[in-house]
Amino acid sequence: MADKKEKIYRVKCKAYDSEGRGIVHFNGSNIPVEGLIIGEMAHIALKHTNEGTIGILKDVEIPSKDRVRPVCPYYDRCGGCQLMFMKYNAQLDMKQQIVEGLIGNFCKVEPVLGMEIPENFRTKVHATFSKGKNGRVIAGTYEPKSHRVIDINNCCIQDQKANDIVVSIKKLMQSERIEPYDEDRGRGILRHVLIRTGFKTGQVMVVLVVGSGYFPGKKNFVHALTRKHREITTVVINENSRKTSMILGEKEEVVYGPGYIEDELCGIRFRISPKSFYQVNPAQTEVLYQLAIKLAQLDKKQTVLDAYCGIGTISLICADSVREVIGVELNSDAVKNARSNAKINHKENVRFYCEDAGNFMKKREADGEDAPDVVFTDPPRSGCSKEFLKALAKAAPKRIVYISCNPVTLQRDLQWLTKHGYKAVTAVPVDMFGMSKHVETVVLLQRKDM
Ligand code: SAH
């Protein structure tokens, strides 16, 4: 029930914070409010949280011309597409402003590279199975902070083929009487489905995650599914009986096709198995990598270090342009993938190491190895470690191309690097995740003494 005494304030949205929330000035302080667009007049209530006071949007009195009604019927419950209430161009403006606000002091921020069509771009799709009120099988994502599954028949940011396959699996479960797995009771059969589609190749992998080794009628089920969807090139059954938010368990059985799909990025072929890390928006990933490689100004005499290299994407794409590439990555599965990707693509001047990026750099220095000429660094959201940054400044490559998925840690790391011999030359935001508040940024840094 609404609190009758709740005080409501009339405010105007002036800016965005680093998380894409609107900022309003109130009693001399800046208060973040989710769901506002710059220029809008709105009514808010105040809420005190651990993070400080925030505003809760009650209604928008004067909406921006950029406000739209979210096209998705699940928008209110799902929480995956925080920015769907804005036109796409306004989303891009917001991301531009976030990046400019955080790193505009270091260098000029070029206009954000947006997606051509911000729809159906996610090539990795996951749905959890459950039972609806009427006993029918439902599939989709969890409501935020809950264990209730939302029954989603069509997600407008996901690959359309994958959406259709999820719906077919639901129908098949119904007709074949395959029960969704009940995590609390440890009963039932199918727990999740993970679908990955090849952007260039069109290959499709379906991973059916079961709660135990028991899957009656498995053969018929897979046969019916692959007959209905001829585009499916491989099906893997994965077993995950643990109470965990992880989707995949350890055990895997390939029941159809080769057990992996292949895809192509910037002319390089990548083999993707169920557990491989692979960017979820390949069209924009090509834009991102091409930009990063252009900024690096590579030539045949150079040694390149690709730090936080994942499955070796950047390393392999730039291999032919340089003398040698060294990739370093902490996750051993990713390193295995990287090595086999090097083989598939016949790249012999690339070596991958499984190690913490900072330790690796320190060791190389201690061993008296030559310093790289150019370094790509593409760390997780937490940014580069201090050890890595220190070792990087010591190695003193001519250029550093920093690819960041979190402008807040990017700002912190630029602060450090610009005090230790580097200047930021240019920055370009790239939109990898339309409808969400996340933004990717590429920054070129150069040694000051050059
Ligand atoms: N450049 C790759 C991967 C970027 S994601 C691509 O574009 O596909 C960031 C990567 O950093 C992940 O693969 C993660 O496993 C790796 N990573 C996380 N901490 C690390 C560390 N301390 N040292 C090296 N790699 C790390």
Coordinates of C-alpha atoms and ligand atoms in Angstrom, one line a residue:
M1 CA 0.0 0.0 0.0
A2 CA 1.2 3.5 -0.8
D3 CA 2.4 5.4 2.2
K4 CA 0.0 8.4 2.6
K5 CA 2.6 10.5 4.2
E6 CA 5.2 9.9 1.4
K7 CA 6.5 13.3 0.3
I8 CA 6.6 13.9 -3.4
Y9 CA 8.9 16.5 -5.0
R10 CA 8.9 18.1 -8.4
V11 CA 12.3 18.0 -10.0
K12 CA 14.1 18.4 -13.3
C13 CA 16.6 15.9 -14.8
K14 CA 19.9 17.8 -15.5
A15 CA 22.4 15.1 -16.3
Y16 CA 23.3 11.4 -16.1
D17 CA 25.4 9.6 -13.6
S18 CA 28.0 6.9 -14.5
E19 CA 25.3 4.2 -14.3
G20 CA 22.9 5.9 -16.6
R21 CA 20.5 7.2 -14.0
G22 CA 19.1 10.7 -14.3
I23 CA 20.6 13.3 -11.9
V24 CA 18.3 15.9 -10.3
H25 CA 19.4 18.7 -8.0
F26 CA 17.5 18.7 -4.7
N27 CA 18.3 20.8 -1.6
G28 CA 21.8 21.4 -2.8
S29 CA 22.7 17.8 -3.6
N30 CA 22.7 15.6 -6.7
I31 CA 20.2 12.8 -6.5
P32 CA 20.1 9.8 -8.9
V33 CA 16.8 8.8 -10.3
E34 CA 16.3 5.7 -12.5
G35 CA 14.3 6.1 -15.6
L36 CA 14.6 9.8 -16.4
I37 CA 15.8 11.6 -19.5
I38 CA 17.7 14.9 -19.5
G39 CA 15.3 17.8 -19.6
E40 CA 12.3 16.0 -18.2
M41 CA 10.2 17.4 -15.3
A42 CA 9.1 14.7 -12.9
H43 CA 7.7 13.8 -9.5
I44 CA 9.9 11.7 -7.2
A45 CA 9.9 10.4 -3.7
L46 CA 13.1 10.1 -1.8
K47 CA 14.5 6.8 -0.5
H48 CA 17.5 6.5 1.8
T49 CA 19.8 3.6 1.0
N50 CA 23.3 2.4 1.9
E51 CA 24.5 4.1 -1.2
G52 CA 22.9 7.4 -0.1
T53 CA 19.7 9.1 -1.0
I54 CA 18.1 8.1 -4.3
G55 CA 14.9 9.3 -6.0
I56 CA 12.1 7.0 -6.9
L57 CA 10.3 8.1 -10.0
K58 CA 6.5 8.6 -9.5
D59 CA 5.5 10.1 -12.7
V60 CA 6.9 12.2 -15.6
E61 CA 5.1 15.5 -15.8
I62 CA 6.8 16.8 -19.0
P63 CA 8.2 13.9 -21.0
S64 CA 11.2 14.3 -23.3
K65 CA 10.6 14.0 -27.1
D66 CA 13.0 11.0 -26.8
R67 CA 10.7 9.1 -24.4
V68 CA 9.0 6.1 -26.0
R69 CA 6.8 3.3 -24.8
P70 CA 8.9 0.2 -24.5
V71 CA 8.0 -2.2 -27.2
C72 CA 8.7 -5.2 -25.1
P73 CA 5.7 -6.7 -23.2
Y74 CA 8.0 -8.0 -20.5
Y75 CA 9.8 -4.7 -19.9
D76 CA 8.3 -4.0 -16.5
R77 CA 9.2 -7.4 -15.1
C78 CA 12.4 -8.3 -16.8
G79 CA 14.9 -5.6 -16.1
G80 CA 17.3 -6.6 -18.9
C81 CA 16.8 -3.6 -21.1
Q82 CA 17.0 -0.6 -18.7
L83 CA 17.0 2.0 -21.4
M84 CA 14.2 0.8 -23.6
F85 CA 12.1 3.8 -22.5
M86 CA 14.3 6.0 -24.7
K87 CA 14.8 6.3 -28.4
Y88 CA 18.0 4.5 -29.5
N89 CA 19.6 7.8 -30.4
A90 CA 18.9 9.2 -27.0
Q91 CA 20.5 6.0 -25.5
L92 CA 23.6 6.8 -27.5
D93 CA 23.6 10.4 -26.4
M94 CA 23.5 9.2 -22.8
K95 CA 26.4 6.8 -23.3
Q96 CA 28.4 9.6 -25.0
Q97 CA 27.7 11.8 -22.0
I98 CA 28.7 9.2 -19.5
V99 CA 32.0 8.6 -21.2
E100 CA 32.7 12.3 -21.7
G101 CA 31.8 13.0 -18.1
L102 CA 34.3 10.4 -16.9
I103 CA 37.2 10.6 -19.3
G104 CA 36.6 13.9 -21.3
N105 CA 39.4 15.5 -19.2
F106 CA 42.0 13.2 -20.6
C107 CA 41.3 13.5 -24.4
K108 CA 38.6 14.2 -26.9
V109 CA 35.8 11.7 -26.9
E110 CA 34.8 10.9 -30.5
P111 CA 31.1 10.2 -31.3
V112 CA 29.9 6.8 -30.1
L113 CA 29.6 4.1 -32.7
G114 CA 26.1 2.9 -32.5
M115 CA 24.5 -0.3 -33.8
E116 CA 22.8 -0.2 -37.2
I117 CA 19.7 -2.0 -36.0
P118 CA 19.5 -2.4 -32.3
E119 CA 17.3 -5.5 -32.4
N120 CA 17.9 -9.2 -32.3
F121 CA 21.6 -8.7 -31.8
R122 CA 22.3 -11.1 -29.0
T123 CA 23.7 -14.3 -30.4
K124 CA 23.9 -16.0 -27.0
V125 CA 20.5 -16.8 -25.5
H126 CA 19.7 -18.4 -22.2
A127 CA 16.3 -19.5 -20.8
T128 CA 15.4 -21.3 -17.6
F129 CA 12.5 -23.7 -17.5
S130 CA 9.8 -23.7 -14.9
K131 CA 6.1 -24.4 -14.5
G132 CA 3.4 -21.7 -14.8
K133 CA 0.3 -21.3 -12.7
N134 CA -1.8 -23.5 -15.0
G135 CA 0.9 -26.3 -15.0
R136 CA 2.2 -25.4 -18.4
V137 CA 5.9 -25.3 -19.1
I138 CA 7.3 -21.7 -19.2
A139 CA 10.8 -20.5 -20.1
G140 CA 12.6 -17.3 -19.8
T141 CA 14.7 -15.2 -17.4
Y142 CA 14.3 -14.7 -13.7
E143 CA 12.6 -11.6 -12.4
P144 CA 15.3 -9.4 -10.9
K145 CA 16.3 -10.5 -7.4
S146 CA 13.9 -13.4 -7.4
H147 CA 13.5 -17.0 -8.4
R148 CA 10.3 -16.5 -10.5
V149 CA 10.8 -17.2 -14.1
I150 CA 9.1 -14.9 -16.6
D151 CA 7.6 -16.7 -19.6
I152 CA 9.2 -15.0 -22.6
N153 CA 8.0 -16.0 -26.1
N154 CA 10.0 -13.4 -27.9
C155 CA 12.8 -11.2 -26.7
C156 CA 13.5 -8.3 -29.1
I157 CA 17.2 -8.1 -28.4
Q158 CA 17.9 -11.8 -28.9
D159 CA 18.5 -13.7 -32.1
Q160 CA 15.2 -14.5 -33.7
K161 CA 16.1 -18.1 -34.5
A162 CA 17.1 -18.7 -30.9
N163 CA 13.8 -17.2 -29.7
D164 CA 11.9 -19.6 -31.9
I165 CA 13.9 -22.6 -30.8
V166 CA 13.1 -21.8 -27.1
V167 CA 9.4 -21.7 -28.0
S168 CA 9.6 -25.1 -29.8
I169 CA 11.4 -26.7 -26.9
K170 CA 8.6 -25.5 -24.5
K171 CA 6.0 -27.1 -26.8
L172 CA 8.0 -30.3 -27.2
M173 CA 8.4 -30.6 -23.4
Q174 CA 4.6 -30.2 -23.1
S175 CA 3.8 -32.9 -25.8
E176 CA 6.6 -35.3 -24.7
R177 CA 5.8 -34.8 -21.0
I178 CA 9.3 -33.6 -20.1
E179 CA 9.0 -31.8 -16.8
P180 CA 11.0 -28.7 -16.0
Y181 CA 13.6 -29.3 -13.3
D182 CA 12.6 -28.1 -9.8
E183 CA 15.8 -27.0 -8.1
D184 CA 14.4 -27.0 -4.6
R185 CA 13.1 -30.6 -4.8
G186 CA 15.7 -31.9 -7.1
R187 CA 13.0 -33.3 -9.4
G188 CA 12.1 -33.0 -13.1
I189 CA 14.3 -33.1 -16.2
L190 CA 15.1 -29.9 -18.1
R191 CA 16.6 -27.0 -16.3
H192 CA 17.9 -24.5 -18.8
V193 CA 18.7 -24.1 -22.5
L194 CA 21.6 -22.2 -23.9
I195 CA 21.6 -21.3 -27.6
R196 CA 24.5 -19.8 -29.5
T197 CA 24.2 -18.8 -33.1
G198 CA 27.0 -18.1 -35.6
F199 CA 26.8 -14.5 -36.9
K200 CA 28.6 -15.2 -40.2
T201 CA 28.2 -19.0 -40.5
G202 CA 24.5 -19.3 -39.3
Q203 CA 25.5 -22.4 -37.3
V204 CA 23.4 -23.0 -34.2
M205 CA 24.3 -24.8 -31.0
V206 CA 21.6 -25.9 -28.5
V207 CA 22.8 -26.9 -25.0
L208 CA 20.1 -28.7 -23.0
V209 CA 20.9 -28.5 -19.3
V210 CA 19.4 -31.3 -17.3
G211 CA 19.1 -31.6 -13.5
S212 CA 20.4 -35.2 -13.4
G213 CA 21.7 -37.8 -15.8
Y214 CA 18.1 -38.9 -16.4
F215 CA 16.4 -37.7 -19.6
P216 CA 13.8 -40.2 -20.8
G217 CA 13.1 -40.1 -24.5
K218 CA 16.2 -38.0 -25.1
K219 CA 16.8 -39.4 -28.6
N220 CA 13.2 -38.7 -29.8
F221 CA 13.3 -35.2 -28.2
V222 CA 16.5 -34.2 -30.0
H223 CA 15.4 -35.8 -33.2
A224 CA 12.1 -33.9 -33.1
L225 CA 13.8 -30.6 -32.3
T226 CA 16.5 -30.9 -35.0
R227 CA 13.8 -31.8 -37.6
K228 CA 11.7 -28.8 -36.8
H229 CA 14.8 -26.5 -36.8
R230 CA 17.1 -27.6 -39.6
E231 CA 19.3 -24.7 -38.7
I232 CA 20.5 -26.4 -35.6
T233 CA 24.0 -27.9 -36.3
T234 CA 24.8 -29.3 -32.9
V235 CA 23.1 -30.3 -29.6
V236 CA 24.9 -30.9 -26.4
I237 CA 23.3 -32.3 -23.2
N238 CA 24.9 -30.8 -20.1
E239 CA 24.3 -32.0 -16.5
N240 CA 24.0 -29.6 -13.7
S241 CA 22.6 -30.9 -10.4
R242 CA 24.1 -28.3 -8.1
K243 CA 22.1 -25.5 -6.5
T244 CA 23.8 -22.7 -8.2
S245 CA 23.2 -19.7 -10.4
M246 CA 25.8 -21.1 -12.9
I247 CA 24.0 -22.4 -15.9
L248 CA 26.4 -25.2 -17.0
G249 CA 27.7 -28.1 -15.0
E250 CA 30.8 -30.1 -15.7
K251 CA 29.4 -33.2 -17.5
E252 CA 28.7 -32.9 -21.2
E253 CA 27.4 -35.3 -23.8
V254 CA 27.3 -34.4 -27.5
V255 CA 24.1 -35.9 -29.0
Y256 CA 24.0 -34.2 -32.4
G257 CA 26.7 -32.7 -34.6
P258 CA 30.2 -31.9 -33.6
G259 CA 29.6 -30.4 -30.2
Y260 CA 30.7 -26.9 -31.2
I261 CA 29.9 -24.2 -33.7
E262 CA 32.2 -22.0 -35.7
D263 CA 31.9 -18.4 -36.4
E264 CA 34.0 -15.7 -38.1
L265 CA 35.1 -12.3 -36.9
C266 CA 37.2 -10.0 -39.1
G267 CA 38.1 -12.9 -41.4
I268 CA 39.2 -15.2 -38.5
R269 CA 37.4 -18.5 -37.7
F270 CA 36.6 -19.2 -34.1
R271 CA 35.5 -22.5 -32.6
I272 CA 32.9 -22.0 -29.9
S273 CA 32.1 -24.8 -27.4
P274 CA 29.3 -24.6 -24.8
K275 CA 31.6 -23.1 -22.2
S276 CA 33.7 -20.8 -24.4
F277 CA 33.7 -17.1 -23.8
Y278 CA 32.6 -15.3 -26.9
Q279 CA 31.3 -11.7 -27.4
V280 CA 27.5 -11.7 -27.5
N281 CA 27.1 -9.1 -30.2
P282 CA 29.5 -10.1 -33.0
A283 CA 28.5 -7.3 -35.5
Q284 CA 29.6 -4.6 -33.0
T285 CA 32.5 -6.7 -31.9
E286 CA 33.9 -6.4 -35.4
V287 CA 33.5 -2.6 -35.3
L288 CA 35.2 -2.6 -31.9
Y289 CA 38.2 -4.8 -32.9
Q290 CA 38.7 -3.0 -36.2
L291 CA 38.8 0.3 -34.4
A292 CA 41.2 -1.0 -31.7
I293 CA 43.5 -2.4 -34.4
K294 CA 43.4 0.8 -36.5
L295 CA 44.3 2.9 -33.5
A296 CA 47.3 0.6 -32.7
Q297 CA 49.0 1.5 -36.0
L298 CA 50.6 -1.9 -36.4
D299 CA 53.6 -2.9 -38.6
K300 CA 55.5 -6.0 -39.4
K301 CA 58.4 -5.1 -37.0
Q302 CA 56.3 -5.0 -33.9
T303 CA 55.8 -7.3 -31.0
V304 CA 52.3 -7.0 -29.7
L305 CA 51.0 -8.0 -26.2
D306 CA 47.3 -8.8 -26.0
A307 CA 46.5 -8.7 -22.3
Y308 CA 43.2 -10.2 -21.0
C309 CA 43.0 -11.9 -24.4
G310 CA 40.1 -14.3 -23.8
I311 CA 40.0 -16.9 -26.7
G312 CA 42.6 -14.9 -28.6
T313 CA 40.3 -12.8 -30.8
I314 CA 42.4 -9.6 -31.0
S315 CA 45.7 -11.6 -31.1
L316 CA 44.6 -13.7 -34.1
I317 CA 43.0 -10.8 -36.0
C318 CA 46.1 -8.7 -35.8
A319 CA 48.6 -11.6 -36.2
D320 CA 49.3 -11.0 -39.9
S321 CA 50.0 -7.3 -39.5
V322 CA 52.9 -7.7 -37.0
R323 CA 56.0 -9.7 -36.3
E324 CA 54.7 -11.6 -33.2
V325 CA 51.8 -11.6 -30.8
I326 CA 51.8 -12.7 -27.1
G327 CA 48.4 -13.2 -25.5
V328 CA 47.9 -13.6 -21.8
E329 CA 44.7 -14.8 -20.1
L330 CA 43.9 -16.2 -16.7
N331 CA 41.1 -18.6 -17.6
S332 CA 42.6 -21.9 -18.8
D333 CA 39.6 -22.9 -20.9
A334 CA 39.8 -19.7 -22.8
V335 CA 43.6 -20.2 -23.3
K336 CA 42.9 -23.7 -24.7
N337 CA 40.4 -22.2 -27.1
A338 CA 42.9 -19.5 -28.1
R339 CA 45.5 -22.1 -28.9
S340 CA 43.2 -24.2 -31.0
N341 CA 41.9 -21.1 -32.8
A342 CA 45.6 -20.2 -33.6
K343 CA 45.9 -23.7 -35.2
I344 CA 42.6 -23.6 -37.2
N345 CA 43.7 -20.2 -38.6
H346 CA 47.3 -21.3 -39.3
K347 CA 48.8 -18.4 -37.2
E348 CA 52.3 -19.4 -36.2
N349 CA 53.5 -16.1 -34.8
V350 CA 51.1 -16.1 -31.8
R351 CA 51.7 -17.6 -28.4
F352 CA 49.2 -17.7 -25.5
Y353 CA 50.1 -17.9 -21.8
C354 CA 47.7 -18.8 -19.0
E355 CA 48.6 -16.4 -16.2
D356 CA 47.5 -13.3 -14.3
A357 CA 48.3 -10.4 -16.7
G358 CA 50.3 -8.5 -14.0
N359 CA 52.4 -11.4 -12.9
F360 CA 53.1 -12.3 -16.5
M361 CA 54.4 -8.8 -17.3
K362 CA 56.5 -8.7 -14.1
K363 CA 58.1 -12.0 -14.9
R364 CA 58.9 -11.1 -18.5
E365 CA 60.7 -8.0 -17.2
A366 CA 62.6 -9.9 -14.6
D367 CA 63.7 -12.4 -17.3
G368 CA 65.0 -9.6 -19.4
E369 CA 62.6 -10.3 -22.3
D370 CA 62.1 -7.5 -24.8
A371 CA 59.3 -5.1 -24.0
P372 CA 56.3 -5.2 -26.5
D373 CA 56.0 -2.3 -28.9
V374 CA 52.2 -2.1 -28.6
V375 CA 49.9 -3.4 -25.9
F376 CA 46.2 -4.1 -26.2
T377 CA 44.5 -4.4 -22.8
D378 CA 40.9 -5.5 -22.5
P379 CA 40.3 -6.2 -18.8
P380 CA 37.0 -7.2 -17.0
R381 CA 34.8 -4.6 -15.4
S382 CA 37.1 -4.2 -12.5
G383 CA 39.8 -2.7 -14.8
C384 CA 43.5 -3.4 -14.9
S385 CA 45.3 -4.5 -11.7
K386 CA 47.8 -2.1 -10.1
E387 CA 50.5 -4.7 -10.7
F388 CA 49.7 -4.8 -14.3
L389 CA 49.6 -1.1 -14.7
K390 CA 53.0 -0.7 -12.9
A391 CA 54.6 -3.4 -15.1
L392 CA 53.0 -1.8 -18.2
A393 CA 54.5 1.6 -17.4
K394 CA 57.9 0.0 -16.8
A395 CA 57.8 -1.9 -20.1
A396 CA 56.9 1.4 -21.7
P397 CA 55.4 0.3 -25.0
K398 CA 55.0 3.1 -27.6
R399 CA 51.2 2.7 -27.6
I400 CA 48.6 1.2 -25.4
V401 CA 45.1 0.5 -26.7
Y402 CA 42.8 0.2 -23.8
I403 CA 39.4 -1.5 -24.4
S404 CA 37.1 -1.0 -21.5
C405 CA 33.6 -2.3 -20.6
N406 CA 33.4 0.0 -17.6
P407 CA 34.2 3.7 -17.9
V408 CA 34.5 4.1 -14.1
T409 CA 37.5 1.8 -13.9
L410 CA 38.8 3.2 -17.2
Q411 CA 38.9 6.7 -15.6
R412 CA 40.8 5.3 -12.6
D413 CA 43.4 3.5 -14.8
L414 CA 43.8 6.6 -17.1
Q415 CA 44.5 8.7 -14.1
W416 CA 47.3 6.4 -13.2
L417 CA 48.7 5.9 -16.7
T418 CA 48.7 9.6 -17.5
K419 CA 50.8 10.2 -14.3
H420 CA 53.2 7.5 -15.3
G421 CA 54.4 8.5 -18.8
Y422 CA 51.4 8.3 -21.0
K423 CA 49.0 10.7 -22.6
A424 CA 45.5 9.8 -23.9
V425 CA 45.2 10.6 -27.6
T426 CA 41.7 9.7 -28.5
A427 CA 38.7 7.8 -27.1
V428 CA 35.8 6.2 -28.9
P429 CA 32.7 4.7 -27.2
V430 CA 31.2 1.7 -29.0
D431 CA 27.7 0.5 -28.2
M432 CA 27.8 -3.3 -27.8
F433 CA 24.6 -3.6 -25.8
G434 CA 21.7 -1.5 -27.1
M435 CA 18.8 -1.1 -24.6
S436 CA 21.2 -1.6 -21.7
K437 CA 23.1 1.0 -19.8
H438 CA 26.5 -0.6 -20.5
V439 CA 29.0 1.1 -22.8
E440 CA 32.3 0.0 -24.2
T441 CA 35.2 2.5 -24.8
V442 CA 38.4 2.3 -26.7
V443 CA 41.2 4.6 -25.7
L444 CA 44.6 5.1 -27.5
L445 CA 47.4 6.1 -25.2
Q446 CA 50.9 7.1 -26.3
R447 CA 54.2 7.6 -24.5
K448 CA 54.6 11.3 -23.7
D449 CA 58.3 11.3 -24.7
M450 CA 57.5 10.4 -28.3
Ligands
SAH1 N1 39.8 -9.7 -25.3 C1 38.8 -10.8 -25.1 C2 38.3 -11.0 -23.7 C3 37.9 -9.8 -22.9 S1 37.0 -10.2 -21.4 C4 37.7 -10.6 -26.1 O1 37.5 -9.5 -26.6 O2 37.0 -11.6 -26.4 C5 38.2 -10.1 -20.2 C6 39.1 -11.3 -20.0 O3 40.0 -11.1 -18.9 C7 38.3 -12.6 -19.6 O4 38.6 -13.6 -20.6 C8 38.9 -13.0 -18.2 O5 39.0 -14.4 -18.1 C9 40.3 -12.3 -18.3 N2 40.9 -12.1 -17.0 C10 40.3 -11.7 -15.8 N3 41.2 -11.5 -14.9 C11 42.4 -11.6 -15.4 C12 43.8 -11.5 -14.9 N4 44.0 -11.1 -13.7 N5 44.8 -11.8 -15.8 C13 44.5 -12.1 -17.1 N6 43.3 -12.3 -17.6 C14 42.2 -12.0 -16.8

